[in-house]
Amino acid sequence: MRARFLTIAVFTASLACSGVSAVAAAPAPGSTDARFVQMAHQSNLAEIAAGKDAQKNATTTCVKQAGATLVSDHTKLDAELAALAKKGDVSLPGTPTREQQATLADVRSKAGSPDYDKAWLMAQEAGHTKTLTLIDQQISQGKDTETTTAAKKARPVVAMHLDMVRGGTCHST
């Protein structure tokens, strides 16, 4: 037992001296990092669905354009998450959460009216606020370097979306 411990200690010390890191290369299934990937993926799915819905049902050009931006940006962000999930053998949910689906259904029930645009903007503000909290938790507590890097890359995009729906020109609708 002592010899095995000594071998592990020597190996670890040699890694440290050589500058090689023992950091994981992808989120491990069941880890906090994997949970972030799964939850962020569901948020992306929700934002893509909401963006497409806005393009179809909004009454103002501004909300329709905001929807197009969400579809484009969240599709790109999700491609990176999907690659991380595949690399780490993390299974991804196929749909947004029930809460996200219910929110979109509620907004969709107002389709074609000015109430739709207001409800859509409020839902996007709430969703992007939650996503920023999720991202910030990953940045401060994540263990996997690649996953945390993806969160750091997504943060300014999600923050820009929040600014766009919170106080942008669309809010005067």
Short mmCIF file of N, CA and C in Angstrom, two decimals:
data_model
loop_
_atom_site.label_atom_id
_atom_site.label_comp_id
_atom_site.label_asym_id
_atom_site.label_seq_id
_atom_site.Cartn_x
_atom_site.Cartn_y
_atom_site.Cartn_z
N MET A 1 0.83 -1.19 0.00
CA MET A 1 0.00 0.00 0.00
C MET A 1 0.87 1.25 0.00
N ARG A 2 1.90 1.24 0.84
CA ARG A 2 2.81 2.39 0.91
C ARG A 2 3.51 2.60 -0.43
N ALA A 3 3.89 1.52 -1.10
CA ALA A 3 4.56 1.63 -2.39
C ALA A 3 3.62 2.23 -3.44
N ARG A 4 2.35 1.82 -3.40
CA ARG A 4 1.37 2.37 -4.35
C ARG A 4 1.17 3.86 -4.11
N PHE A 5 1.04 4.27 -2.85
CA PHE A 5 0.89 5.68 -2.50
C PHE A 5 2.10 6.47 -2.99
N LEU A 6 3.30 5.93 -2.77
CA LEU A 6 4.52 6.59 -3.18
C LEU A 6 4.57 6.74 -4.70
N THR A 7 4.14 5.71 -5.43
CA THR A 7 4.12 5.78 -6.88
C THR A 7 3.17 6.87 -7.36
N ILE A 8 1.99 6.96 -6.76
CA ILE A 8 1.02 8.00 -7.12
C ILE A 8 1.59 9.38 -6.80
N ALA A 9 2.22 9.52 -5.65
CA ALA A 9 2.79 10.80 -5.24
C ALA A 9 3.89 11.23 -6.21
N VAL A 10 4.75 10.30 -6.60
CA VAL A 10 5.84 10.62 -7.53
C VAL A 10 5.25 11.01 -8.89
N PHE A 11 4.25 10.27 -9.37
CA PHE A 11 3.61 10.58 -10.65
C PHE A 11 2.98 11.97 -10.62
N THR A 12 2.27 12.28 -9.56
CA THR A 12 1.63 13.59 -9.42
C THR A 12 2.68 14.69 -9.38
N ALA A 13 3.73 14.47 -8.64
CA ALA A 13 4.80 15.47 -8.56
C ALA A 13 5.47 15.67 -9.91
N SER A 14 5.67 14.58 -10.67
CA SER A 14 6.30 14.72 -11.97
C SER A 14 5.40 15.48 -12.94
N LEU A 15 4.09 15.28 -12.84
CA LEU A 15 3.16 16.06 -13.67
C LEU A 15 3.26 17.54 -13.33
N ALA A 16 3.29 17.84 -12.05
CA ALA A 16 3.36 19.22 -11.61
C ALA A 16 4.65 19.88 -12.10
N CYS A 17 5.75 19.17 -11.99
CA CYS A 17 7.04 19.72 -12.41
C CYS A 17 7.14 19.90 -13.91
N SER A 18 6.45 19.04 -14.67
CA SER A 18 6.53 19.12 -16.12
C SER A 18 5.57 20.14 -16.69
N GLY A 19 4.69 20.68 -15.84
CA GLY A 19 3.73 21.67 -16.31
C GLY A 19 2.49 21.04 -16.90
N VAL A 20 2.37 19.72 -16.87
CA VAL A 20 1.19 19.03 -17.39
C VAL A 20 0.08 19.14 -16.37
N SER A 21 -1.07 19.46 -16.85
CA SER A 21 -2.21 19.61 -15.95
C SER A 21 -3.07 18.35 -15.95
N ALA A 22 -3.63 18.05 -14.82
CA ALA A 22 -4.52 16.89 -14.71
C ALA A 22 -5.98 17.32 -14.81
N VAL A 23 -6.23 18.50 -15.40
CA VAL A 23 -7.59 19.01 -15.54
C VAL A 23 -8.32 18.21 -16.61
N ALA A 24 -9.59 17.94 -16.37
CA ALA A 24 -10.39 17.19 -17.31
C ALA A 24 -10.52 17.94 -18.63
N ALA A 25 -10.66 17.19 -19.73
CA ALA A 25 -10.76 17.79 -21.05
C ALA A 25 -12.20 18.02 -21.48
N ALA A 26 -13.14 17.51 -20.75
CA ALA A 26 -14.57 17.67 -21.06
C ALA A 26 -15.36 17.37 -19.80
N PRO A 27 -16.58 17.87 -19.72
CA PRO A 27 -17.37 17.62 -18.52
C PRO A 27 -17.66 16.13 -18.34
N ALA A 28 -17.47 15.64 -17.14
CA ALA A 28 -17.76 14.24 -16.85
C ALA A 28 -19.25 14.08 -16.59
N PRO A 29 -19.84 12.99 -17.11
CA PRO A 29 -21.27 12.77 -16.86
C PRO A 29 -21.58 12.84 -15.36
N GLY A 30 -22.65 13.54 -15.01
CA GLY A 30 -23.06 13.65 -13.61
C GLY A 30 -22.37 14.74 -12.83
N SER A 31 -21.37 15.39 -13.42
CA SER A 31 -20.65 16.45 -12.72
C SER A 31 -21.42 17.76 -12.76
N THR A 32 -20.99 18.71 -11.97
CA THR A 32 -21.57 20.04 -11.99
C THR A 32 -21.40 20.66 -13.37
N ASP A 33 -20.26 20.41 -13.98
CA ASP A 33 -19.99 20.93 -15.32
C ASP A 33 -20.97 20.33 -16.33
N ALA A 34 -21.22 19.04 -16.22
CA ALA A 34 -22.17 18.38 -17.13
C ALA A 34 -23.57 18.95 -16.93
N ARG A 35 -23.93 19.20 -15.69
CA ARG A 35 -25.25 19.77 -15.40
C ARG A 35 -25.38 21.16 -16.03
N PHE A 36 -24.30 21.94 -15.99
CA PHE A 36 -24.31 23.24 -16.65
C PHE A 36 -24.56 23.08 -18.14
N VAL A 37 -23.84 22.15 -18.77
CA VAL A 37 -23.99 21.92 -20.22
C VAL A 37 -25.44 21.55 -20.53
N GLN A 38 -26.03 20.68 -19.74
CA GLN A 38 -27.41 20.26 -19.97
C GLN A 38 -28.39 21.43 -19.79
N MET A 39 -28.23 22.18 -18.72
CA MET A 39 -29.15 23.30 -18.46
C MET A 39 -28.97 24.43 -19.48
N ALA A 40 -27.74 24.72 -19.86
CA ALA A 40 -27.50 25.76 -20.85
C ALA A 40 -28.06 25.32 -22.21
N HIS A 41 -27.94 24.03 -22.52
CA HIS A 41 -28.52 23.50 -23.75
C HIS A 41 -30.03 23.72 -23.77
N GLN A 42 -30.70 23.41 -22.66
CA GLN A 42 -32.14 23.61 -22.60
C GLN A 42 -32.50 25.09 -22.75
N SER A 43 -31.69 25.96 -22.17
CA SER A 43 -31.93 27.40 -22.34
C SER A 43 -31.77 27.79 -23.80
N ASN A 44 -30.75 27.26 -24.46
CA ASN A 44 -30.58 27.55 -25.88
C ASN A 44 -31.79 27.07 -26.69
N LEU A 45 -32.26 25.85 -26.40
CA LEU A 45 -33.43 25.34 -27.11
C LEU A 45 -34.64 26.25 -26.90
N ALA A 46 -34.82 26.72 -25.67
CA ALA A 46 -35.93 27.60 -25.36
C ALA A 46 -35.81 28.93 -26.10
N GLU A 47 -34.61 29.48 -26.15
CA GLU A 47 -34.41 30.77 -26.81
C GLU A 47 -34.56 30.65 -28.32
N ILE A 48 -34.12 29.54 -28.88
CA ILE A 48 -34.28 29.32 -30.32
C ILE A 48 -35.78 29.22 -30.65
N ALA A 49 -36.52 28.45 -29.86
CA ALA A 49 -37.96 28.31 -30.08
C ALA A 49 -38.67 29.65 -29.91
N ALA A 50 -38.30 30.40 -28.87
CA ALA A 50 -38.93 31.70 -28.64
C ALA A 50 -38.59 32.68 -29.76
N GLY A 51 -37.36 32.63 -30.23
CA GLY A 51 -36.95 33.51 -31.32
C GLY A 51 -37.72 33.23 -32.60
N LYS A 52 -37.88 31.94 -32.91
CA LYS A 52 -38.67 31.58 -34.10
C LYS A 52 -40.12 32.00 -33.94
N ASP A 53 -40.64 31.83 -32.73
CA ASP A 53 -42.02 32.22 -32.47
C ASP A 53 -42.20 33.73 -32.64
N ALA A 54 -41.24 34.50 -32.16
CA ALA A 54 -41.33 35.96 -32.29
C ALA A 54 -41.29 36.38 -33.75
N GLN A 55 -40.48 35.72 -34.54
CA GLN A 55 -40.41 36.06 -35.96
C GLN A 55 -41.76 35.84 -36.64
N LYS A 56 -42.52 34.89 -36.13
CA LYS A 56 -43.82 34.56 -36.71
C LYS A 56 -44.97 35.37 -36.11
N ASN A 57 -44.93 35.63 -34.80
CA ASN A 57 -46.10 36.16 -34.10
C ASN A 57 -45.98 37.57 -33.55
N ALA A 58 -44.81 38.16 -33.54
CA ALA A 58 -44.66 39.51 -32.99
C ALA A 58 -45.35 40.53 -33.89
N THR A 59 -45.73 41.64 -33.29
CA THR A 59 -46.40 42.69 -34.06
C THR A 59 -45.45 43.82 -34.45
N THR A 60 -44.26 43.85 -33.84
CA THR A 60 -43.30 44.92 -34.16
C THR A 60 -42.06 44.35 -34.83
N THR A 61 -41.48 45.15 -35.68
CA THR A 61 -40.24 44.76 -36.36
C THR A 61 -39.13 44.52 -35.35
N CYS A 62 -39.08 45.34 -34.32
CA CYS A 62 -38.02 45.23 -33.32
C CYS A 62 -38.03 43.86 -32.64
N VAL A 63 -39.20 43.41 -32.22
CA VAL A 63 -39.29 42.10 -31.55
C VAL A 63 -39.00 40.98 -32.54
N LYS A 64 -39.44 41.13 -33.77
CA LYS A 64 -39.13 40.13 -34.80
C LYS A 64 -37.62 40.04 -35.03
N GLN A 65 -36.96 41.19 -35.09
CA GLN A 65 -35.50 41.21 -35.27
C GLN A 65 -34.78 40.64 -34.04
N ALA A 66 -35.29 40.95 -32.86
CA ALA A 66 -34.70 40.39 -31.64
C ALA A 66 -34.83 38.87 -31.67
N GLY A 67 -35.96 38.38 -32.13
CA GLY A 67 -36.15 36.94 -32.26
C GLY A 67 -35.14 36.32 -33.21
N ALA A 68 -34.89 36.97 -34.33
CA ALA A 68 -33.91 36.47 -35.30
C ALA A 68 -32.51 36.44 -34.69
N THR A 69 -32.18 37.45 -33.91
CA THR A 69 -30.88 37.49 -33.23
C THR A 69 -30.74 36.32 -32.26
N LEU A 70 -31.80 36.05 -31.50
CA LEU A 70 -31.76 34.93 -30.56
C LEU A 70 -31.55 33.60 -31.28
N VAL A 71 -32.26 33.41 -32.36
CA VAL A 71 -32.12 32.15 -33.11
C VAL A 71 -30.68 31.98 -33.58
N SER A 72 -30.14 33.00 -34.19
CA SER A 72 -28.77 32.93 -34.71
C SER A 72 -27.74 32.71 -33.61
N ASP A 73 -27.78 33.54 -32.58
CA ASP A 73 -26.77 33.48 -31.53
C ASP A 73 -26.87 32.20 -30.69
N HIS A 74 -28.08 31.80 -30.32
CA HIS A 74 -28.22 30.61 -29.49
C HIS A 74 -27.95 29.32 -30.27
N THR A 75 -28.16 29.35 -31.57
CA THR A 75 -27.79 28.19 -32.39
C THR A 75 -26.27 28.01 -32.38
N LYS A 76 -25.55 29.11 -32.51
CA LYS A 76 -24.08 29.04 -32.47
C LYS A 76 -23.58 28.59 -31.10
N LEU A 77 -24.14 29.17 -30.03
CA LEU A 77 -23.72 28.79 -28.67
C LEU A 77 -24.01 27.32 -28.40
N ASP A 78 -25.15 26.85 -28.90
CA ASP A 78 -25.52 25.47 -28.64
C ASP A 78 -24.64 24.48 -29.39
N ALA A 79 -24.12 24.86 -30.54
CA ALA A 79 -23.22 23.97 -31.28
C ALA A 79 -21.97 23.68 -30.44
N GLU A 80 -21.47 24.69 -29.76
CA GLU A 80 -20.30 24.49 -28.91
C GLU A 80 -20.63 23.59 -27.71
N LEU A 81 -21.80 23.80 -27.13
CA LEU A 81 -22.22 22.94 -26.01
C LEU A 81 -22.39 21.49 -26.45
N ALA A 82 -22.96 21.30 -27.64
CA ALA A 82 -23.16 19.94 -28.15
C ALA A 82 -21.81 19.24 -28.34
N ALA A 83 -20.82 19.98 -28.81
CA ALA A 83 -19.48 19.39 -28.98
C ALA A 83 -18.88 19.02 -27.63
N LEU A 84 -19.05 19.88 -26.62
CA LEU A 84 -18.56 19.56 -25.28
C LEU A 84 -19.27 18.33 -24.72
N ALA A 85 -20.57 18.26 -24.92
CA ALA A 85 -21.35 17.13 -24.42
C ALA A 85 -20.88 15.83 -25.07
N LYS A 86 -20.68 15.88 -26.36
CA LYS A 86 -20.23 14.67 -27.09
C LYS A 86 -18.86 14.24 -26.59
N LYS A 87 -17.98 15.19 -26.43
CA LYS A 87 -16.62 14.90 -25.97
C LYS A 87 -16.61 14.29 -24.57
N GLY A 88 -17.52 14.76 -23.73
CA GLY A 88 -17.57 14.27 -22.35
C GLY A 88 -18.59 13.16 -22.13
N ASP A 89 -19.23 12.70 -23.21
CA ASP A 89 -20.24 11.65 -23.12
C ASP A 89 -21.39 12.05 -22.20
N VAL A 90 -21.81 13.32 -22.32
CA VAL A 90 -22.91 13.85 -21.53
C VAL A 90 -24.16 13.86 -22.41
N SER A 91 -25.23 13.24 -21.94
CA SER A 91 -26.47 13.23 -22.73
C SER A 91 -27.19 14.56 -22.56
N LEU A 92 -27.73 15.03 -23.67
CA LEU A 92 -28.44 16.30 -23.68
C LEU A 92 -29.95 16.08 -23.80
N PRO A 93 -30.73 16.85 -23.04
CA PRO A 93 -32.18 16.76 -23.16
C PRO A 93 -32.62 17.19 -24.57
N GLY A 94 -33.72 16.66 -25.04
CA GLY A 94 -34.20 16.97 -26.38
C GLY A 94 -35.14 18.16 -26.45
N THR A 95 -35.55 18.66 -25.28
CA THR A 95 -36.51 19.76 -25.26
C THR A 95 -36.16 20.75 -24.15
N PRO A 96 -36.72 21.96 -24.24
CA PRO A 96 -36.59 22.89 -23.11
C PRO A 96 -37.28 22.29 -21.87
N THR A 97 -37.05 22.89 -20.71
CA THR A 97 -37.70 22.42 -19.49
C THR A 97 -39.21 22.64 -19.60
N ARG A 98 -39.95 21.97 -18.74
CA ARG A 98 -41.42 22.17 -18.72
C ARG A 98 -41.76 23.64 -18.46
N GLU A 99 -41.01 24.25 -17.55
CA GLU A 99 -41.25 25.67 -17.23
C GLU A 99 -41.03 26.54 -18.46
N GLN A 100 -39.95 26.28 -19.19
CA GLN A 100 -39.67 27.06 -20.39
C GLN A 100 -40.75 26.84 -21.45
N GLN A 101 -41.21 25.61 -21.58
CA GLN A 101 -42.26 25.31 -22.55
C GLN A 101 -43.57 26.01 -22.16
N ALA A 102 -43.88 26.01 -20.87
CA ALA A 102 -45.10 26.66 -20.39
C ALA A 102 -45.04 28.17 -20.62
N THR A 103 -43.87 28.75 -20.39
CA THR A 103 -43.71 30.19 -20.60
C THR A 103 -43.95 30.53 -22.07
N LEU A 104 -43.37 29.75 -22.97
CA LEU A 104 -43.56 30.02 -24.40
C LEU A 104 -45.03 29.83 -24.79
N ALA A 105 -45.67 28.82 -24.25
CA ALA A 105 -47.09 28.59 -24.55
C ALA A 105 -47.94 29.78 -24.09
N ASP A 106 -47.62 30.32 -22.91
CA ASP A 106 -48.35 31.47 -22.40
C ASP A 106 -48.15 32.68 -23.31
N VAL A 107 -46.92 32.92 -23.71
CA VAL A 107 -46.63 34.04 -24.61
C VAL A 107 -47.33 33.82 -25.95
N ARG A 108 -47.24 32.62 -26.46
CA ARG A 108 -47.84 32.29 -27.76
C ARG A 108 -49.36 32.49 -27.75
N SER A 109 -49.98 32.35 -26.60
CA SER A 109 -51.44 32.53 -26.52
C SER A 109 -51.85 33.97 -26.81
N LYS A 110 -50.90 34.87 -26.82
CA LYS A 110 -51.17 36.29 -27.09
C LYS A 110 -50.75 36.67 -28.52
N ALA A 111 -50.46 35.67 -29.34
CA ALA A 111 -49.93 35.89 -30.69
C ALA A 111 -50.75 36.89 -31.49
N GLY A 112 -50.03 37.75 -32.21
CA GLY A 112 -50.67 38.71 -33.09
C GLY A 112 -51.17 39.97 -32.42
N SER A 113 -50.98 40.10 -31.11
CA SER A 113 -51.44 41.30 -30.41
C SER A 113 -50.25 42.01 -29.78
N PRO A 114 -50.42 43.30 -29.46
CA PRO A 114 -49.35 44.01 -28.76
C PRO A 114 -48.99 43.36 -27.42
N ASP A 115 -49.96 42.66 -26.83
CA ASP A 115 -49.68 41.95 -25.58
C ASP A 115 -48.63 40.86 -25.78
N TYR A 116 -48.61 40.28 -26.98
CA TYR A 116 -47.60 39.26 -27.29
C TYR A 116 -46.20 39.84 -27.14
N ASP A 117 -45.97 40.97 -27.77
CA ASP A 117 -44.64 41.57 -27.75
C ASP A 117 -44.19 41.88 -26.32
N LYS A 118 -45.08 42.44 -25.53
CA LYS A 118 -44.74 42.75 -24.14
C LYS A 118 -44.45 41.48 -23.34
N ALA A 119 -45.29 40.47 -23.51
CA ALA A 119 -45.09 39.21 -22.80
C ALA A 119 -43.81 38.53 -23.25
N TRP A 120 -43.52 38.60 -24.54
CA TRP A 120 -42.30 37.99 -25.08
C TRP A 120 -41.06 38.66 -24.48
N LEU A 121 -41.06 39.98 -24.46
CA LEU A 121 -39.92 40.71 -23.89
C LEU A 121 -39.73 40.39 -22.41
N MET A 122 -40.82 40.33 -21.67
CA MET A 122 -40.72 40.01 -20.24
C MET A 122 -40.20 38.58 -20.04
N ALA A 123 -40.67 37.64 -20.84
CA ALA A 123 -40.20 36.25 -20.74
C ALA A 123 -38.72 36.15 -21.08
N GLN A 124 -38.30 36.90 -22.09
CA GLN A 124 -36.89 36.87 -22.48
C GLN A 124 -36.00 37.51 -21.41
N GLU A 125 -36.50 38.56 -20.79
CA GLU A 125 -35.75 39.17 -19.69
C GLU A 125 -35.55 38.16 -18.56
N ALA A 126 -36.62 37.50 -18.17
CA ALA A 126 -36.53 36.51 -17.09
C ALA A 126 -35.62 35.35 -17.47
N GLY A 127 -35.77 34.84 -18.68
CA GLY A 127 -34.96 33.70 -19.13
C GLY A 127 -33.49 34.04 -19.22
N HIS A 128 -33.17 35.19 -19.76
CA HIS A 128 -31.76 35.57 -19.90
C HIS A 128 -31.13 35.91 -18.53
N THR A 129 -31.94 36.43 -17.61
CA THR A 129 -31.43 36.67 -16.26
C THR A 129 -31.06 35.35 -15.59
N LYS A 130 -31.92 34.34 -15.72
CA LYS A 130 -31.62 33.02 -15.16
C LYS A 130 -30.38 32.41 -15.81
N THR A 131 -30.28 32.56 -17.12
CA THR A 131 -29.14 32.01 -17.83
C THR A 131 -27.84 32.68 -17.41
N LEU A 132 -27.87 33.99 -17.21
CA LEU A 132 -26.66 34.68 -16.73
C LEU A 132 -26.25 34.18 -15.35
N THR A 133 -27.21 33.92 -14.49
CA THR A 133 -26.90 33.36 -13.16
C THR A 133 -26.24 32.00 -13.31
N LEU A 134 -26.78 31.16 -14.19
CA LEU A 134 -26.21 29.85 -14.46
C LEU A 134 -24.78 29.96 -14.99
N ILE A 135 -24.57 30.87 -15.92
CA ILE A 135 -23.24 31.09 -16.49
C ILE A 135 -22.26 31.57 -15.42
N ASP A 136 -22.69 32.52 -14.61
CA ASP A 136 -21.81 33.05 -13.57
C ASP A 136 -21.44 31.97 -12.55
N GLN A 137 -22.36 31.07 -12.24
CA GLN A 137 -22.05 29.96 -11.34
C GLN A 137 -21.00 29.05 -11.97
N GLN A 138 -21.13 28.78 -13.25
CA GLN A 138 -20.14 27.93 -13.92
C GLN A 138 -18.77 28.61 -13.92
N ILE A 139 -18.75 29.89 -14.20
CA ILE A 139 -17.48 30.62 -14.24
C ILE A 139 -16.80 30.61 -12.88
N SER A 140 -17.56 30.75 -11.81
CA SER A 140 -16.96 30.82 -10.48
C SER A 140 -16.73 29.45 -9.84
N GLN A 141 -17.52 28.44 -10.23
CA GLN A 141 -17.44 27.16 -9.53
C GLN A 141 -17.08 25.98 -10.43
N GLY A 142 -17.04 26.18 -11.73
CA GLY A 142 -16.78 25.08 -12.66
C GLY A 142 -15.40 24.48 -12.47
N LYS A 143 -15.31 23.20 -12.72
CA LYS A 143 -14.04 22.48 -12.59
C LYS A 143 -13.40 22.21 -13.95
N ASP A 144 -14.23 21.99 -14.96
CA ASP A 144 -13.73 21.68 -16.30
C ASP A 144 -13.38 22.97 -17.04
N THR A 145 -12.15 23.06 -17.47
CA THR A 145 -11.65 24.27 -18.12
C THR A 145 -12.40 24.60 -19.40
N GLU A 146 -12.64 23.60 -20.24
CA GLU A 146 -13.32 23.86 -21.51
C GLU A 146 -14.76 24.33 -21.30
N THR A 147 -15.44 23.74 -20.34
CA THR A 147 -16.81 24.13 -20.05
C THR A 147 -16.86 25.55 -19.51
N THR A 148 -15.94 25.88 -18.63
CA THR A 148 -15.89 27.24 -18.07
C THR A 148 -15.53 28.25 -19.16
N THR A 149 -14.64 27.88 -20.06
CA THR A 149 -14.30 28.75 -21.19
C THR A 149 -15.52 29.00 -22.06
N ALA A 150 -16.31 27.96 -22.31
CA ALA A 150 -17.54 28.12 -23.09
C ALA A 150 -18.51 29.07 -22.38
N ALA A 151 -18.60 28.95 -21.06
CA ALA A 151 -19.47 29.85 -20.29
C ALA A 151 -18.97 31.29 -20.41
N LYS A 152 -17.67 31.48 -20.32
CA LYS A 152 -17.10 32.83 -20.44
C LYS A 152 -17.37 33.42 -21.82
N LYS A 153 -17.31 32.56 -22.83
CA LYS A 153 -17.56 33.01 -24.20
C LYS A 153 -19.04 33.37 -24.39
N ALA A 154 -19.93 32.62 -23.75
CA ALA A 154 -21.38 32.86 -23.89
C ALA A 154 -21.84 34.08 -23.11
N ARG A 155 -21.15 34.42 -22.04
CA ARG A 155 -21.64 35.47 -21.14
C ARG A 155 -21.92 36.80 -21.83
N PRO A 156 -20.99 37.35 -22.63
CA PRO A 156 -21.29 38.65 -23.25
C PRO A 156 -22.45 38.58 -24.25
N VAL A 157 -22.64 37.44 -24.88
CA VAL A 157 -23.74 37.29 -25.83
C VAL A 157 -25.07 37.32 -25.08
N VAL A 158 -25.15 36.54 -24.00
CA VAL A 158 -26.39 36.49 -23.21
C VAL A 158 -26.65 37.85 -22.54
N ALA A 159 -25.60 38.51 -22.07
CA ALA A 159 -25.75 39.84 -21.47
C ALA A 159 -26.27 40.85 -22.50
N MET A 160 -25.78 40.76 -23.72
CA MET A 160 -26.24 41.65 -24.79
C MET A 160 -27.72 41.38 -25.08
N HIS A 161 -28.11 40.10 -25.09
CA HIS A 161 -29.53 39.78 -25.29
C HIS A 161 -30.38 40.37 -24.17
N LEU A 162 -29.90 40.24 -22.95
CA LEU A 162 -30.64 40.79 -21.82
C LEU A 162 -30.81 42.30 -21.96
N ASP A 163 -29.74 42.98 -22.31
CA ASP A 163 -29.83 44.44 -22.52
C ASP A 163 -30.83 44.76 -23.63
N MET A 164 -30.80 43.96 -24.68
CA MET A 164 -31.68 44.19 -25.85
C MET A 164 -33.16 44.08 -25.46
N VAL A 165 -33.50 43.08 -24.64
CA VAL A 165 -34.91 42.89 -24.29
C VAL A 165 -35.33 43.67 -23.06
N ARG A 166 -34.38 44.03 -22.23
CA ARG A 166 -34.70 44.73 -20.98
C ARG A 166 -34.99 46.20 -21.21
N GLY A 167 -34.10 46.91 -21.84
CA GLY A 167 -34.28 48.35 -21.92
C GLY A 167 -34.07 48.89 -23.31
N GLY A 168 -33.96 48.00 -24.26
CA GLY A 168 -33.73 48.42 -25.65
C GLY A 168 -34.94 49.07 -26.26
N THR A 169 -34.82 49.41 -27.51
CA THR A 169 -35.90 50.10 -28.21
C THR A 169 -37.17 49.26 -28.29
N CYS A 170 -37.04 47.96 -28.20
CA CYS A 170 -38.23 47.10 -28.26
C CYS A 170 -39.15 47.31 -27.07
N HIS A 171 -38.63 47.81 -25.97
CA HIS A 171 -39.46 47.93 -24.78
C HIS A 171 -40.45 49.09 -24.85
N SER A 172 -40.32 49.92 -25.85
CA SER A 172 -41.29 51.01 -25.98
C SER A 172 -42.58 50.53 -26.66
N THR A 173 -42.59 49.24 -27.03
CA THR A 173 -43.80 48.69 -27.69
C THR A 173 -44.90 48.43 -26.70
#
